[in-house]
Short mmCIF file of C-alpha atoms in Angstrom, two decimals:
data_model
loop_
_atom_site.label_atom_id
_atom_site.label_comp_id
_atom_site.label_asym_id
_atom_site.label_seq_id
_atom_site.Cartn_x
_atom_site.Cartn_y
_atom_site.Cartn_z
CA ARG A 1 93.97 115.06 120.74
CA LYS A 2 91.02 114.17 122.96
CA ARG A 3 89.52 112.02 120.20
CA HIS A 4 92.87 110.19 119.88
CA ARG A 5 92.91 109.48 123.60
CA ASP A 6 89.25 108.32 123.50
CA THR A 7 90.04 106.00 120.58
CA ILE A 8 92.94 104.48 122.40
CA ALA A 9 90.80 103.96 125.51
CA PHE A 10 87.93 102.38 123.48
CA TRP A 11 90.04 99.74 121.75
CA SER A 12 92.09 99.09 124.92
CA ASP A 13 88.86 98.32 126.79
CA ALA A 14 87.66 96.12 123.90
CA ASP A 15 90.92 94.10 123.97
CA ILE A 16 89.82 91.57 126.64
CA ASP A 17 92.94 89.36 126.26
CA ASN A 18 95.45 92.20 126.03
CA SER A 19 96.69 90.99 122.63
CA ILE A 20 96.60 94.44 120.97
CA VAL A 21 98.77 97.31 122.00
CA THR A 22 97.38 100.73 121.04
CA ASP A 23 98.56 103.13 123.78
CA GLU A 24 101.92 103.85 122.05
CA ILE A 25 100.49 105.31 118.86
CA LEU A 26 101.31 109.04 118.28
CA LEU A 27 99.07 111.47 116.51
CA LEU A 28 101.13 113.77 114.24
CA SER A 29 100.48 116.38 111.62
CA MET A 30 101.90 116.94 108.15
CA HIS A 31 102.64 120.54 107.01
CA GLY A 32 103.80 121.68 103.59
CA ARG A 33 105.89 124.32 105.32
CA ASP A 34 108.06 121.56 106.79
CA LEU A 35 109.59 121.08 103.33
CA GLU A 36 110.87 124.65 103.47
CA GLU A 37 113.27 123.67 106.25
CA ASP A 38 116.43 121.76 105.34
CA ASP A 39 116.68 120.05 108.70
CA LYS A 40 113.31 118.41 107.99
CA LEU A 41 113.54 117.89 104.22
CA VAL A 42 117.05 116.46 104.12
CA PRO A 43 116.38 113.55 106.56
CA THR A 44 113.31 112.71 104.53
CA ILE A 45 115.34 112.59 101.31
CA LEU A 46 117.99 110.39 102.95
CA ARG A 47 115.26 108.01 104.12
CA MET A 48 113.68 107.74 100.66
CA PHE A 49 116.67 107.81 98.28
CA ASP A 50 120.20 106.49 98.10
CA PHE A 51 122.79 109.27 98.07
CA HIS A 52 126.47 108.92 98.76
CA ASP A 53 127.42 112.59 98.84
CA MET A 54 125.81 115.17 101.12
CA ASN A 55 126.40 117.92 98.56
CA GLU A 56 124.19 115.97 96.14
CA VAL A 57 121.55 115.67 98.80
CA LEU A 58 121.55 119.43 99.49
CA GLU A 59 121.43 120.17 95.71
CA PHE A 60 118.47 117.78 95.32
CA ALA A 61 116.70 119.45 98.29
CA SER A 62 117.18 122.81 96.73
CA LYS A 63 115.65 121.59 93.45
CA VAL A 64 112.68 120.16 95.36
CA GLN A 65 112.12 123.42 97.20
CA GLY A 66 112.35 125.33 93.91
CA LEU A 67 109.64 123.17 92.35
CA ILE A 68 107.44 123.67 95.33
CA GLU A 69 107.88 127.45 95.40
CA ASP A 70 106.64 127.55 91.79
CA LEU A 71 103.35 125.87 92.78
CA PRO A 72 100.21 127.99 93.40
CA GLY A 73 100.42 128.76 97.11
CA GLY A 74 103.94 127.38 97.39
CA TYR A 75 104.49 125.41 100.51
CA ASP A 76 100.85 125.92 101.52
CA ASN A 77 99.54 124.11 98.42
CA PRO A 78 97.18 121.50 99.89
CA LEU A 79 98.20 118.89 97.36
CA LEU A 80 101.54 118.54 99.13
CA THR A 81 99.87 117.17 102.24
CA MET A 82 96.77 115.57 100.71
CA ASN A 83 97.26 112.31 102.59
CA ALA A 84 96.77 110.56 105.94
CA ILE A 85 98.81 107.47 106.83
CA ALA A 86 99.42 104.96 109.54
CA THR A 87 103.11 104.17 110.11
CA ARG A 88 104.72 101.47 112.17
CA SER A 89 107.64 101.77 114.50
CA THR A 90 111.00 101.51 112.77
CA TYR A 91 112.20 99.27 115.62
CA ASN A 92 112.43 95.55 114.94
CA TYR A 93 110.07 95.15 111.95
CA GLY A 94 108.69 98.63 111.10
CA THR A 95 107.30 100.25 107.97
CA TYR A 96 110.57 100.04 106.02
CA GLY A 97 111.85 96.68 107.20
CA GLY A 98 112.94 98.05 110.53
CA HIS A 99 116.27 97.81 112.40
CA ASP A 100 117.48 96.24 115.63
CA ASP A 101 118.92 99.33 117.34
CA PRO A 102 116.70 100.06 120.40
CA THR A 103 118.25 103.57 120.76
CA ARG A 104 116.64 104.61 117.45
CA ARG A 105 113.11 103.33 118.25
CA THR A 106 110.34 105.45 116.72
CA LYS A 107 106.78 104.86 117.91
CA ASP A 108 103.83 103.94 115.74
CA SER A 109 102.04 106.97 114.45
CA ILE A 110 99.03 108.36 112.64
CA ILE A 111 99.97 111.32 110.40
CA ILE A 112 97.23 113.60 108.97
CA GLY A 113 98.08 116.20 106.34
CA ASP A 114 96.86 119.74 106.30
CA GLY A 115 95.65 119.16 102.74
CA VAL A 116 93.25 116.47 103.90
CA LEU A 117 91.71 118.86 106.43
CA THR A 118 91.45 121.61 103.78
CA PHE A 119 89.71 119.21 101.48
CA LEU A 120 87.20 118.13 104.15
CA ILE A 121 86.46 121.70 105.15
CA GLU A 122 85.97 122.94 101.62
CA SER A 123 83.74 119.88 100.89
CA GLY A 124 81.50 120.60 103.83
CA LEU A 125 82.61 117.44 105.68
CA GLU A 126 84.35 119.19 108.61
CA SER A 127 81.90 118.09 111.35
CA SER A 128 82.88 114.42 111.43
CA GLY A 129 85.11 113.92 108.33
CA PRO A 130 88.45 114.48 110.25
CA ASP A 131 87.27 112.08 112.94
CA PHE A 132 86.62 109.39 110.32
CA VAL A 133 90.00 109.88 108.77
CA HIS A 134 91.60 109.47 112.17
CA ALA A 135 89.38 106.43 113.07
CA HIS A 136 90.21 104.82 109.70
CA GLU A 137 93.98 105.20 110.18
CA PHE A 138 93.68 103.90 113.74
CA GLY A 139 91.95 100.88 112.20
CA HIS A 140 95.15 100.20 110.20
CA HIS A 141 97.08 99.98 113.51
CA LEU A 142 94.61 97.35 114.72
CA GLN A 143 95.24 95.46 111.47
CA PHE A 144 99.00 95.55 112.06
CA GLN A 145 98.56 94.04 115.48
CA ILE A 146 96.02 91.46 114.30
CA VAL A 147 98.32 90.25 111.56
CA ASP A 148 101.27 90.06 113.95
CA ASN A 149 99.24 87.97 116.36
CA LEU A 150 97.91 85.64 113.73
CA ILE A 151 101.37 85.03 112.28
CA SER A 152 102.93 84.53 115.75
CA ASN A 153 100.14 82.03 116.47
CA ARG A 154 100.88 80.12 113.28
CA ARG A 155 97.70 81.14 111.53
CA PRO A 156 99.11 83.14 108.67
CA HIS A 157 96.43 82.00 106.23
CA GLU A 158 93.94 84.09 108.27
CA ALA A 159 96.10 87.17 107.67
CA SER A 160 96.03 86.99 103.91
CA PHE A 161 94.14 90.37 103.76
CA LYS A 162 97.44 92.08 104.53
CA ASP A 163 98.43 91.68 100.89
CA ASP A 164 95.13 93.06 99.47
CA ASP A 165 95.00 96.85 99.59
CA ARG A 166 91.27 97.01 98.89
CA LYS A 167 90.42 94.63 101.71
CA LYS A 168 92.61 96.51 104.13
CA GLU A 169 91.07 99.87 103.25
CA LEU A 170 87.55 98.58 103.48
CA MET A 171 88.27 96.89 106.76
CA ALA A 172 89.68 100.13 108.15
CA ASP A 173 86.57 102.03 107.01
CA ALA A 174 84.40 99.48 108.84
CA ILE A 175 86.51 99.77 111.98
CA GLY A 176 86.30 103.55 111.82
CA GLY A 177 82.55 103.54 111.26
CA TYR A 178 82.11 101.10 114.15
CA PHE A 179 84.02 103.22 116.62
CA LEU A 180 82.37 106.52 115.64
CA ALA A 181 78.86 105.20 115.84
CA HIS A 182 79.27 103.17 119.02
CA ASP A 183 77.81 104.82 122.13
CA MET A 184 81.01 104.07 124.05
CA GLY A 185 83.19 105.34 121.21
CA GLY A 186 82.40 108.41 119.11
CA ASP A 187 78.69 108.23 119.99
CA MET A 188 77.82 110.16 116.87
CA VAL A 189 74.27 111.05 115.89
CA ALA A 190 72.71 110.22 112.56
CA ALA A 191 73.65 113.57 110.93
CA ASP A 192 77.38 113.14 111.76
CA ILE A 193 77.25 109.50 110.67
CA GLY A 194 75.98 110.67 107.33
CA ILE A 195 78.89 113.07 107.01
CA PHE A 196 81.49 110.44 107.66
CA GLU A 197 79.81 108.11 105.22
CA ARG A 198 80.26 110.80 102.59
CA THR A 199 83.81 111.19 103.69
CA ALA A 200 84.38 107.48 103.13
CA PHE A 201 82.74 107.79 99.68
CA SER A 202 85.14 110.65 98.75
CA THR A 203 88.25 108.51 99.55
CA GLY A 204 87.33 105.84 96.98
CA ASP A 205 88.88 105.38 93.57
CA CYS A 206 87.81 103.77 90.30
CA SER A 207 91.22 102.31 89.34
CA THR A 208 89.97 98.80 89.80
CA SER A 209 92.67 97.24 87.66
CA GLN A 210 95.50 98.68 89.76
CA GLU A 211 97.19 96.68 92.49
CA ASP A 212 97.00 99.55 94.93
CA HIS A 213 93.22 100.07 94.30
CA HIS A 214 91.64 101.11 97.64
CA GLY A 215 87.99 100.35 96.80
CA THR A 216 85.41 102.24 94.76
CA PRO A 217 83.61 105.21 96.31
CA ALA A 218 80.45 103.08 96.80
CA GLN A 219 82.44 100.26 98.43
CA ARG A 220 84.19 102.64 100.81
CA GLU A 221 80.86 104.16 101.90
CA CYS A 222 79.25 100.76 102.23
CA ALA A 223 82.06 99.58 104.50
CA ALA A 224 81.66 102.59 106.79
CA VAL A 225 77.88 102.20 106.86
CA TRP A 226 78.31 98.42 107.67
CA GLY A 227 80.66 99.24 110.57
CA ALA A 228 78.23 101.77 111.97
CA SER A 229 75.40 99.23 111.66
CA MET A 230 77.46 96.72 113.65
CA ALA A 231 77.87 99.27 116.43
CA ALA A 232 74.12 99.83 116.54
CA ARG A 233 73.58 96.06 116.73
CA ALA A 234 76.11 95.73 119.52
CA GLU A 235 74.21 98.31 121.58
CA GLU A 236 70.84 96.48 121.33
#
């Protein structure tokens, strides 16, 4: 939680023209055990799928829970929460197209799954890996704001990266690396920088022909290294 507050403070201080709002971003967790509870699973199903009968929803939820219970570890299987995401407010333009009901406003958030933390711990990346994951997702929120500002200022051609998943991920890696290495940000030493570089490497994929390709392991690591090097240069 402190790292989250420090990240907000860092980027707020860097925003000299007050064009980027970061102080309303929530830090949330993702637990496999949440899927065991109907009052959490059912709203998720209703958000993701089109059902017209609540009995069908409850039947589907029961099937999902049955499948999960057959997994090794059941609801605690780390694959269920092996993700970290940045989500936008559902108000006005949000992640799923949004709505115009101010009474239903949900704040922007960063959601980090237990499975991600398990992976980092078991890979020996626990010292700064979680911080990098968080800084990376925070970078996506900066991207959201940058794109909004470019479009509102009639410069949409400069926001073309929003349609390129690889560019967005590499940019977020660089933003994360910059923050964590900066002496006014994470102020990490060389050993911890090396750990988060390995973390970036571990998030890459080799599906270069896929539209949702997020960058190869080497590209992800290079982006984080470049961001850290920019922080070192800024401090000279």
